Coordinates of C-alpha atoms in Angstrom, one line a residue:
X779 CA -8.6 -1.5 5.0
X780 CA -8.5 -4.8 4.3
X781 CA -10.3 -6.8 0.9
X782 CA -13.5 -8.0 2.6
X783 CA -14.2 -4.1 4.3
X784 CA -13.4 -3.1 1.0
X785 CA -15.7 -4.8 -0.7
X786 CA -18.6 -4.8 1.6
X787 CA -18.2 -0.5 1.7
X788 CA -18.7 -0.9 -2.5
X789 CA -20.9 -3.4 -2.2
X790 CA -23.5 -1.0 0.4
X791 CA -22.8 1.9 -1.7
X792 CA -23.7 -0.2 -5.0
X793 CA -27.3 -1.2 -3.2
X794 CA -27.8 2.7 -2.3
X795 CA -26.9 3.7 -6.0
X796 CA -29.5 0.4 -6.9
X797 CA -32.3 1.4 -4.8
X798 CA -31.8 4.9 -2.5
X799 CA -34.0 4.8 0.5
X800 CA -36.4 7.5 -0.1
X801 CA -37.8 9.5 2.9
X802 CA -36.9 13.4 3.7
X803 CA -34.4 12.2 5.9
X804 CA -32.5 9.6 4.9
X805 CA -32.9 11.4 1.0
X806 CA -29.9 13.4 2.1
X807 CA -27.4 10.7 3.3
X808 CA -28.5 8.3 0.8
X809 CA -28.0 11.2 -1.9
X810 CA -24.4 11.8 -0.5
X811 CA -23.8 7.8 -1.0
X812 CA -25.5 7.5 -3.9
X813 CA -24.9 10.0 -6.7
X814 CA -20.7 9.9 -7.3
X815 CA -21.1 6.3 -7.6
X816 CA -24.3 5.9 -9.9
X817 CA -22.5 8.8 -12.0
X818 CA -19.4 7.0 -11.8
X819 CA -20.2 3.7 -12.0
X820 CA -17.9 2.8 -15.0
X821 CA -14.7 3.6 -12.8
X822 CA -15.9 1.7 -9.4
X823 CA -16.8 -1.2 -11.4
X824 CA -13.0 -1.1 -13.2
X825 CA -11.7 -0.5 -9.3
X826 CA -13.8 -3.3 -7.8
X827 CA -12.8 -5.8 -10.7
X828 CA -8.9 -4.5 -10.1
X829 CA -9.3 -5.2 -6.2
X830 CA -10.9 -8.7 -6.8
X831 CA -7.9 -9.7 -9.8
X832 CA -5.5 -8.3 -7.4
X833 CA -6.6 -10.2 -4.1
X834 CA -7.2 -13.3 -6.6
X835 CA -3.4 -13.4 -7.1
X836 CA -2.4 -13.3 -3.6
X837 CA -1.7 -15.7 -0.8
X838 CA -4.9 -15.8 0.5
X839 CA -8.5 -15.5 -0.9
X840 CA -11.5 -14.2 1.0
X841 CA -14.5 -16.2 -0.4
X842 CA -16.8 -13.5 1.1
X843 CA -14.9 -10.5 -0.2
X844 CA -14.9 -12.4 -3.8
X845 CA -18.3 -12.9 -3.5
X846 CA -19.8 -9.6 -3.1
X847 CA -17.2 -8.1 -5.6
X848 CA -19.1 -10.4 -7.9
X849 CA -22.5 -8.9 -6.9
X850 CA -21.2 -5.3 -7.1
X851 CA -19.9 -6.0 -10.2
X852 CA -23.3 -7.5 -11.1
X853 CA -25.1 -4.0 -9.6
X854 CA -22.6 -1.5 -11.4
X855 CA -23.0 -3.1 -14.8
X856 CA -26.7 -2.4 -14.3
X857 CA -26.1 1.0 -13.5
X858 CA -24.2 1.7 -16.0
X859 CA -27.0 -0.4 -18.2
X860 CA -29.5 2.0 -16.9
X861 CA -27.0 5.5 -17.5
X862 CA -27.0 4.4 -21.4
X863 CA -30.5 3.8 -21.4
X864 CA -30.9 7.9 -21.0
X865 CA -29.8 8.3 -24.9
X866 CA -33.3 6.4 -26.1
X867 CA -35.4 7.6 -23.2
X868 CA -34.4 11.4 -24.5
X869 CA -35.1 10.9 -28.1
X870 CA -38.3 8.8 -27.4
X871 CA -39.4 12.1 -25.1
X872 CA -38.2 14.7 -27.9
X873 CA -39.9 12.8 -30.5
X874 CA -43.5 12.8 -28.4
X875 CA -43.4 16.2 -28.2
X876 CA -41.7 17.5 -31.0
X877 CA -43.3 15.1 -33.5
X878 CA -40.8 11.9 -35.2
X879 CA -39.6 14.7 -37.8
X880 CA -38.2 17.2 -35.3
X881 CA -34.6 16.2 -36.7
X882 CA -35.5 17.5 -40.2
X883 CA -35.6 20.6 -38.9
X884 CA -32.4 20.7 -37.4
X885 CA -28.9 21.8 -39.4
X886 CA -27.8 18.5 -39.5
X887 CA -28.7 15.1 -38.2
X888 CA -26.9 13.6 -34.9
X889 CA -24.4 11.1 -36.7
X890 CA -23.7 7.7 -35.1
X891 CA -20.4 9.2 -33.3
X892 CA -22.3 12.2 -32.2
X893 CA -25.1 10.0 -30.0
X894 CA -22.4 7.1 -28.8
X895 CA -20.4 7.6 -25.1
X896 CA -17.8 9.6 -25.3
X897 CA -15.6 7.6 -23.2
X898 CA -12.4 8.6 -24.1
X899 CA -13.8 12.0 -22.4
X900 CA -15.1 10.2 -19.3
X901 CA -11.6 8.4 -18.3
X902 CA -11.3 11.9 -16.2
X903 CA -14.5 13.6 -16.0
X904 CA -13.5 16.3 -13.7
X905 CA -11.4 17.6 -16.2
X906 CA -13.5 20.4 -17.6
X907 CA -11.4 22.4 -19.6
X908 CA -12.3 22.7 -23.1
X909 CA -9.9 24.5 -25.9
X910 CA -12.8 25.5 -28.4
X911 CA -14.0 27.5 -25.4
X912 CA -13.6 31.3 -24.6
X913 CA -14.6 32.3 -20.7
X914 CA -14.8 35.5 -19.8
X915 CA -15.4 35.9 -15.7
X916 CA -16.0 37.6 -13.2
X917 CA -18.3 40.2 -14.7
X918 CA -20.7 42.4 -12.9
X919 CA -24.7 42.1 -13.4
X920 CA -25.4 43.7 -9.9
X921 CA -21.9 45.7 -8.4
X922 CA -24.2 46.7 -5.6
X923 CA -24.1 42.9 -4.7
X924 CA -20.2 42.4 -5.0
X925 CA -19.6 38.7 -6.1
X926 CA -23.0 37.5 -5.6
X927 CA -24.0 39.8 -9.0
X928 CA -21.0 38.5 -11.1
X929 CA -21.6 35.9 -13.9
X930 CA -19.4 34.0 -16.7
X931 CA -19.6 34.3 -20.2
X932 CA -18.8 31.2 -22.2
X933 CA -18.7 31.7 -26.1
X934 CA -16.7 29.9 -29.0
X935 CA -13.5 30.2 -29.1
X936 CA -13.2 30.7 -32.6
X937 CA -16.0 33.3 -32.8
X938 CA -19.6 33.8 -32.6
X939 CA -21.9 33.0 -35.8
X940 CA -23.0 36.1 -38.1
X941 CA -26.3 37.7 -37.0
X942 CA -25.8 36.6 -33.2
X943 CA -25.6 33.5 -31.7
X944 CA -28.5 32.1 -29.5
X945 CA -28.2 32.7 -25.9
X946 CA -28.3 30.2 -22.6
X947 CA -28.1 31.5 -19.2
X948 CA -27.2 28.8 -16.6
X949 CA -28.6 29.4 -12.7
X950 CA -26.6 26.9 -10.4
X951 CA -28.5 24.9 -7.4
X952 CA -27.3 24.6 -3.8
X953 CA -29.9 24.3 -2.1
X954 CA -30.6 28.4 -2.2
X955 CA -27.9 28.6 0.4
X956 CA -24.6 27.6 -1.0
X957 CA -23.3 27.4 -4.7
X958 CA -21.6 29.5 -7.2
X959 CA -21.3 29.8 -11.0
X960 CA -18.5 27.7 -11.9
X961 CA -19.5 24.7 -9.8
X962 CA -22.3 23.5 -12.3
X963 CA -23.9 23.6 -15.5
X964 CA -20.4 23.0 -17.0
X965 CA -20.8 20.5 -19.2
X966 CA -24.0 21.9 -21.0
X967 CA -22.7 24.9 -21.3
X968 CA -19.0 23.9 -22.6
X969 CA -20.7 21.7 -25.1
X970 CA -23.5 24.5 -26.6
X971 CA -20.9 27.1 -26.6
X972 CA -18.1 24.8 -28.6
X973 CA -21.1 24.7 -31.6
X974 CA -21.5 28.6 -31.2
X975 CA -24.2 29.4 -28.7
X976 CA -23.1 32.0 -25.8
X977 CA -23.6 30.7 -22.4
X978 CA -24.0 33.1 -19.3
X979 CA -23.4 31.4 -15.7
X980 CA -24.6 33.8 -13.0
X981 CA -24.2 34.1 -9.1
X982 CA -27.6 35.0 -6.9
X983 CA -27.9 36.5 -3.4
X984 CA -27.8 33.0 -1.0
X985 CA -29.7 32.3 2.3
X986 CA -29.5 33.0 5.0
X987 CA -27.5 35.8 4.7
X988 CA -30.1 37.3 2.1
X989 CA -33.8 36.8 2.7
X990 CA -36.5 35.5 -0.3
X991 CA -37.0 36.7 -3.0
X992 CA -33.8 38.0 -3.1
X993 CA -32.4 35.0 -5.4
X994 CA -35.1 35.1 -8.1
X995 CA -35.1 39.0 -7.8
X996 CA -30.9 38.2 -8.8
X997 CA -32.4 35.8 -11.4
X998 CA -34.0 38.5 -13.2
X999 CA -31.3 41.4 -12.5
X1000 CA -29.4 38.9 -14.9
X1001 CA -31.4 38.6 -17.5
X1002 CA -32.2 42.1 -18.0
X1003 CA -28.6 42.7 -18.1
X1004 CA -28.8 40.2 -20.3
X1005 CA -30.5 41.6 -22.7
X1006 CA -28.8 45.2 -23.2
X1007 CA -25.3 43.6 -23.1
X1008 CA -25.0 40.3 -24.7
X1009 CA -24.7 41.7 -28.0
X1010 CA -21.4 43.1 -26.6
X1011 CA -20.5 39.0 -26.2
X1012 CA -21.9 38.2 -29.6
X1013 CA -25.1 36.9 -28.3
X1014 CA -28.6 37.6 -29.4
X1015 CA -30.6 39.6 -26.7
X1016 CA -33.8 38.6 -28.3
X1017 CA -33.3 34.9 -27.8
X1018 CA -32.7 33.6 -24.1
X1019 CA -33.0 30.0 -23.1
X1020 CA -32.9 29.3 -19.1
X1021 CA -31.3 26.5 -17.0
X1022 CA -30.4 25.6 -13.8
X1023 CA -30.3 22.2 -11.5
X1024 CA -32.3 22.0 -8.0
X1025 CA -32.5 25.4 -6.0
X1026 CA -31.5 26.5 -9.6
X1027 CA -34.2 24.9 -11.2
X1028 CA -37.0 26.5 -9.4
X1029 CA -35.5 29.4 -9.6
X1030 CA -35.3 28.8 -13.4
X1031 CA -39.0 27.6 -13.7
X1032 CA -39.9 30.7 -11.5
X1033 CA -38.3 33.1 -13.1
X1034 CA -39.8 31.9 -16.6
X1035 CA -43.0 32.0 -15.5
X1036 CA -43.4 35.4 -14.0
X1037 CA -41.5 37.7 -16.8
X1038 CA -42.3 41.2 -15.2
X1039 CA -43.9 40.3 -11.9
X1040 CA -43.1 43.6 -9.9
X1041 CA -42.7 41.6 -6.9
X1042 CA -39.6 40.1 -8.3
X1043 CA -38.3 43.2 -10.1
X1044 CA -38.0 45.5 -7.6
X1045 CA -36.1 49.1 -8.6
X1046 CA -36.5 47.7 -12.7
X1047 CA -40.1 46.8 -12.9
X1048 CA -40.7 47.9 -16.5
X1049 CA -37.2 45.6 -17.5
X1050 CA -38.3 42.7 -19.8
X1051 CA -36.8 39.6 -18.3
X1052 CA -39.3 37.1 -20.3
X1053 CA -37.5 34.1 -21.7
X1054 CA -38.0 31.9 -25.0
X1055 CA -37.7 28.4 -23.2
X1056 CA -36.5 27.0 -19.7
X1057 CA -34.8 23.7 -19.3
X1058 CA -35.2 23.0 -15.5
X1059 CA -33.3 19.7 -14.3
X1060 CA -34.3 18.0 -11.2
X1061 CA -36.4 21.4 -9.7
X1062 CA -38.4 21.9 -6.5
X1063 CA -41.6 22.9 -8.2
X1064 CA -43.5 23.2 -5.0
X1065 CA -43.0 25.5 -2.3
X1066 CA -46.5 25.6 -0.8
X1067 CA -47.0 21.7 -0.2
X1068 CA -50.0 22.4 -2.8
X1069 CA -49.1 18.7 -4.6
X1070 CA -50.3 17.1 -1.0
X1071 CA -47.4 14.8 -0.9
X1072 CA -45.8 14.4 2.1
X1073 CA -42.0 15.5 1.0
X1074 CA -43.4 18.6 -0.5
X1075 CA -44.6 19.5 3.4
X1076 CA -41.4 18.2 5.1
X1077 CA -39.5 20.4 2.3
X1078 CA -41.8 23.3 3.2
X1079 CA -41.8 23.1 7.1
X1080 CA -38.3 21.5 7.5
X1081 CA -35.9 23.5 5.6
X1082 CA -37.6 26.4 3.4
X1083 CA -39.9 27.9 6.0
X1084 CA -36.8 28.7 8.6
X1085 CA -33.8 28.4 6.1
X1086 CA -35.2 30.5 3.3
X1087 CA -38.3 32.4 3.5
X1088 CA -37.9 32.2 7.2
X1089 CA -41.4 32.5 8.1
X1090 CA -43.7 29.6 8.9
X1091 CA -46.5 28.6 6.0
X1092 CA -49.0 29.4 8.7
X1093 CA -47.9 33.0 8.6
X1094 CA -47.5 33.6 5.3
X1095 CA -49.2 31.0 2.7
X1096 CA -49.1 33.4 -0.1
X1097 CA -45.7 33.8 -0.1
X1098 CA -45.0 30.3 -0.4
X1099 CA -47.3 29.9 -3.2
X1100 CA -46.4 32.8 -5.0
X1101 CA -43.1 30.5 -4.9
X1102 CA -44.4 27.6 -6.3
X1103 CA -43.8 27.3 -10.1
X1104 CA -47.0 25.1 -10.3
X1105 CA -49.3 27.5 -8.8
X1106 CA -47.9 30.2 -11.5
X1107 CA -48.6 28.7 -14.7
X1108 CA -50.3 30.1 -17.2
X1109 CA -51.6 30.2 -20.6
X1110 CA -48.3 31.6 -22.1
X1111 CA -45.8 30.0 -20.5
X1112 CA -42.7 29.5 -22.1
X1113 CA -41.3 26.4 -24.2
X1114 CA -40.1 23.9 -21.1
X1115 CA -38.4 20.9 -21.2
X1116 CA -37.8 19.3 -17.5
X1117 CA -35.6 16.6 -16.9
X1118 CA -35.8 14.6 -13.8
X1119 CA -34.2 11.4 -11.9
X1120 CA -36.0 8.4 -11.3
X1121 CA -34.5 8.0 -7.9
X1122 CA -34.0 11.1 -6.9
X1123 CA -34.0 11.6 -3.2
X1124 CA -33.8 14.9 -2.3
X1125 CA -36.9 16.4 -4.6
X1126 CA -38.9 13.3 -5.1
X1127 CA -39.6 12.6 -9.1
X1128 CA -43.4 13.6 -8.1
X1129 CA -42.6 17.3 -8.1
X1130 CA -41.8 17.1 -11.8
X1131 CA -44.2 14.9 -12.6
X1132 CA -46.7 16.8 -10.9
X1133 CA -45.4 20.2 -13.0
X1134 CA -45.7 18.7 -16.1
X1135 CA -48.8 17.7 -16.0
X1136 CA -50.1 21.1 -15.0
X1137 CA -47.9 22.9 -17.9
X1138 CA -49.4 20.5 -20.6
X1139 CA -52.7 21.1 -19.0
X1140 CA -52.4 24.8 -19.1
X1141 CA -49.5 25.9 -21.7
X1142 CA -50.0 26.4 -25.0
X1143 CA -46.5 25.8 -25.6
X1144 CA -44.6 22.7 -26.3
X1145 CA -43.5 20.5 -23.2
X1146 CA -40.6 18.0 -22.8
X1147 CA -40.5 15.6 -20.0
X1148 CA -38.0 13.2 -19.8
X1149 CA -37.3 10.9 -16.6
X1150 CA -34.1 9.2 -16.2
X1151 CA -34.0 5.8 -15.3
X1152 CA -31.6 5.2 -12.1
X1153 CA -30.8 8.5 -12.1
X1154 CA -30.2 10.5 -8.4
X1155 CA -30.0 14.3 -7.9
X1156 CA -27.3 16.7 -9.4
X1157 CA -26.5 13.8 -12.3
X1158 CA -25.5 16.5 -14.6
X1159 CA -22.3 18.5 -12.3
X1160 CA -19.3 16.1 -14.5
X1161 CA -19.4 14.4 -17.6
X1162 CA -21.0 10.8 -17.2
X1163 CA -22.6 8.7 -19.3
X1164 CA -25.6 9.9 -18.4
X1165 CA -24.8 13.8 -18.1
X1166 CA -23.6 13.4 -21.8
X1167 CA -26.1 11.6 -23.1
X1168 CA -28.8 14.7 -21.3
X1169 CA -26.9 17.1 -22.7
X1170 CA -26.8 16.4 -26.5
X1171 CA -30.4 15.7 -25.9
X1172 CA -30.9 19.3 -24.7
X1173 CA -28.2 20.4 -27.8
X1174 CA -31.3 18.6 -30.1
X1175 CA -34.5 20.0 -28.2
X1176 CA -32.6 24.1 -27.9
X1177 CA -31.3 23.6 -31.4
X1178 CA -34.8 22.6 -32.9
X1179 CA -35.9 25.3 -30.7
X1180 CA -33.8 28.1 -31.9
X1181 CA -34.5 27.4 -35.7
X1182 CA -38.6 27.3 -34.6
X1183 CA -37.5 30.7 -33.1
X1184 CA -36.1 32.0 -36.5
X1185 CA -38.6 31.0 -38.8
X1186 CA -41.2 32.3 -36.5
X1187 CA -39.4 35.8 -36.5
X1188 CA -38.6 35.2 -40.3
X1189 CA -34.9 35.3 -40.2
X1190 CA -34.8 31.3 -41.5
X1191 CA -36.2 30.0 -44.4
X1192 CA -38.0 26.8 -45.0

């Protein structure tokens, strides 16, 4: 490929990563353009400045080519402008809801190096092993299910804390049709259980192989088991935090809002599968279309109605709204803290926005919202600037969580 075709491919995917075309349709393709290099915008902006230095010392020099390496170098430094911005838009969420002395109340205070980019750790950020990091895999929830019951334990390598560590249990997207546990959720989970928290990553029943509400059903299968074997792992069955990205992050919201719904606990209705707090990213919040928008249908009609529920809304609206997170709020509702993308085009930023409001209209627990500026869907699979800025930002809100927890049960003093 020659300089110019180069350069005009980075230069269209720079534009997408800039400002995504929104729309159910073109959400997907412009998605698929969009995320690696808005994630990775660091390493395309080194690549596109190598191509241009390179060409620069050759025979021949393409004004053209030169001149749209200039503007995509002009658009990735402003992505990666906007990725850094994530570390203040975080705190300045945490500290509305939590109040500006939340950080008192953790063990220790973020230091400088703890809240700058790690970029020594983002040269390769598909490399995901971690040495202070036990995994133990493969384990079954759900043998009935074969690998779709099977989930991951991540805990310190060194050893779990004295008196049980807290617990996270990670639910992975894919659209509720593909996915698997050690595809997402990595980072966050690598990162928690390195300062001694025990992180379970779970498989689910997928579409359409396995009709709804098989995958929430799984959801909960998990964290009743869960609960009577963590302790095993050195967790603390009394202290479950939820997440999960997309398809994972309705099923996350869902699943925290209906603890013992006999609809979804089929075979183990008396099982106590409540949660302490949920940390959806970038979740589909709406199954019913009940927002009004006109994603929320397309969503709805388009993909859910034959791919996962597969039955039309007109045959069946209660099933799609017993779906919705929004429409199954209530009173006491768990701790949530949601985290969406600005620019998200596969579940509009209007879902979340839309679910927040209802949960601080509702709850009477606290709720985190923080929106990302620039940021598309799935910006937390690798280690980016963003994804590591999101994810000590979670370490702060679950941390300041878990000591809340222990006072409130009396096991922490002050």
């Amino acid at each position: 490929m020659s300089f110019l075709r180069r350069q005009v491919v980075t230069a269209a995917l720079t534009a997408n990563a800039l400002r995504p075309l929104p729309g159910f349709r073109p959400g997907i393709p412009a998605f698929m353009a969009g995320w690696l290099v808005g994630e990775l915008a660091p390493h395309v902006l080194a690549l596109t400045v190598a191509d241009a230095a390179a060409h620069v010392r050759g025979p021949r020099r393409d004004a053209r080519g030169l001149a749209l390496a200039a503007a995509s170098a002009a658009g990735l430094t402003c992505l990666v402008a906007q990725a850094r911005q994530v570390q203040h838009r975080a705190e300045e969420s945490l500290v509305e809801a939590l109040g500006a002395d939340y950080l008192e109340q953790l063990d220790a205070k973020p230091t400088p190096a703890d809240l700058a980019v790690p970029w020594r750790r983002l040269v390769n950020p598909f490399r995901m092993r971690d040495a202070r990091v036990r995994v133990e895999k493969d384990i079954a929830y759900d043998p009935a299910i074969g690998k779709r019951g099977l989930l991951d334990v991540y805990s310190p390598a060194d050893g779990v804390p004295d008196g049980g560590a807290p617990v996270l249990l990670q639910v992975h997207g894919g659209g509720w049709t593909i996915g698997n546990k050690d595809q997402q959720g990595i980072p966050l989970m690598q990162h928690l259980a390195a300062k001694g928290w025990v992180c379970v990553a779970i498989n689910y029943r997928l579409s359409p192989r396995s009709d709804w509400p098989a995958h929430v059903v799984d959801v909960k299968k998990a964290i009743a088991w869960t609960k009577a074997n963590i302790a095993e792992h050195g967790g603390d069955p009394e202290y479950i935090a939820i997440t999960g990205g997309s398809a994972g992050g309705h099923l996350v919201a869902l699943a925290a809002l209906t603890p013992g719904d006999p609809a979804y606990q089929p075979g183990f209705e008396d099982a106590d599968t409540s949660v302490q707090v949920a940390v959806p990213h970038y979740g589909v919040y709406d199954f019913a279309g009940s927002t009004g928008t006109r994603a929320a249908e397309q969503l709805r009609d388009l993909f859910l109605a034959p791919r996962v529920l597969k039955k039309r809304w007109s045959e069946d609206p209660e099933a799609f709204e017993d779906a919705s997170p929004i429409l199954r709020i209530t009173p006491d509702a768990p701790d949530f803290f949601v985290v969406h993308g600005a620019y998200d085009t596969l579940v509009p930023v209007s879902q979340a926005r839309s679910f927040v409001e209802k949960l601080r209209q509702v709850s009477k627990r606290t709720v985190v919202y923080t929106e990302l500026p620039g940021a598309q869907h799935a910006f937390d699979v690798f280690p980016s600037i963003r994804s590591s800025h999101i994810v000590r930002a979670i370490d702060r809100f679950l941390h300041w969580h878990w000591n809340q927890y222990r006072r409130e049960q009396g096991r922490l003093a002050g």
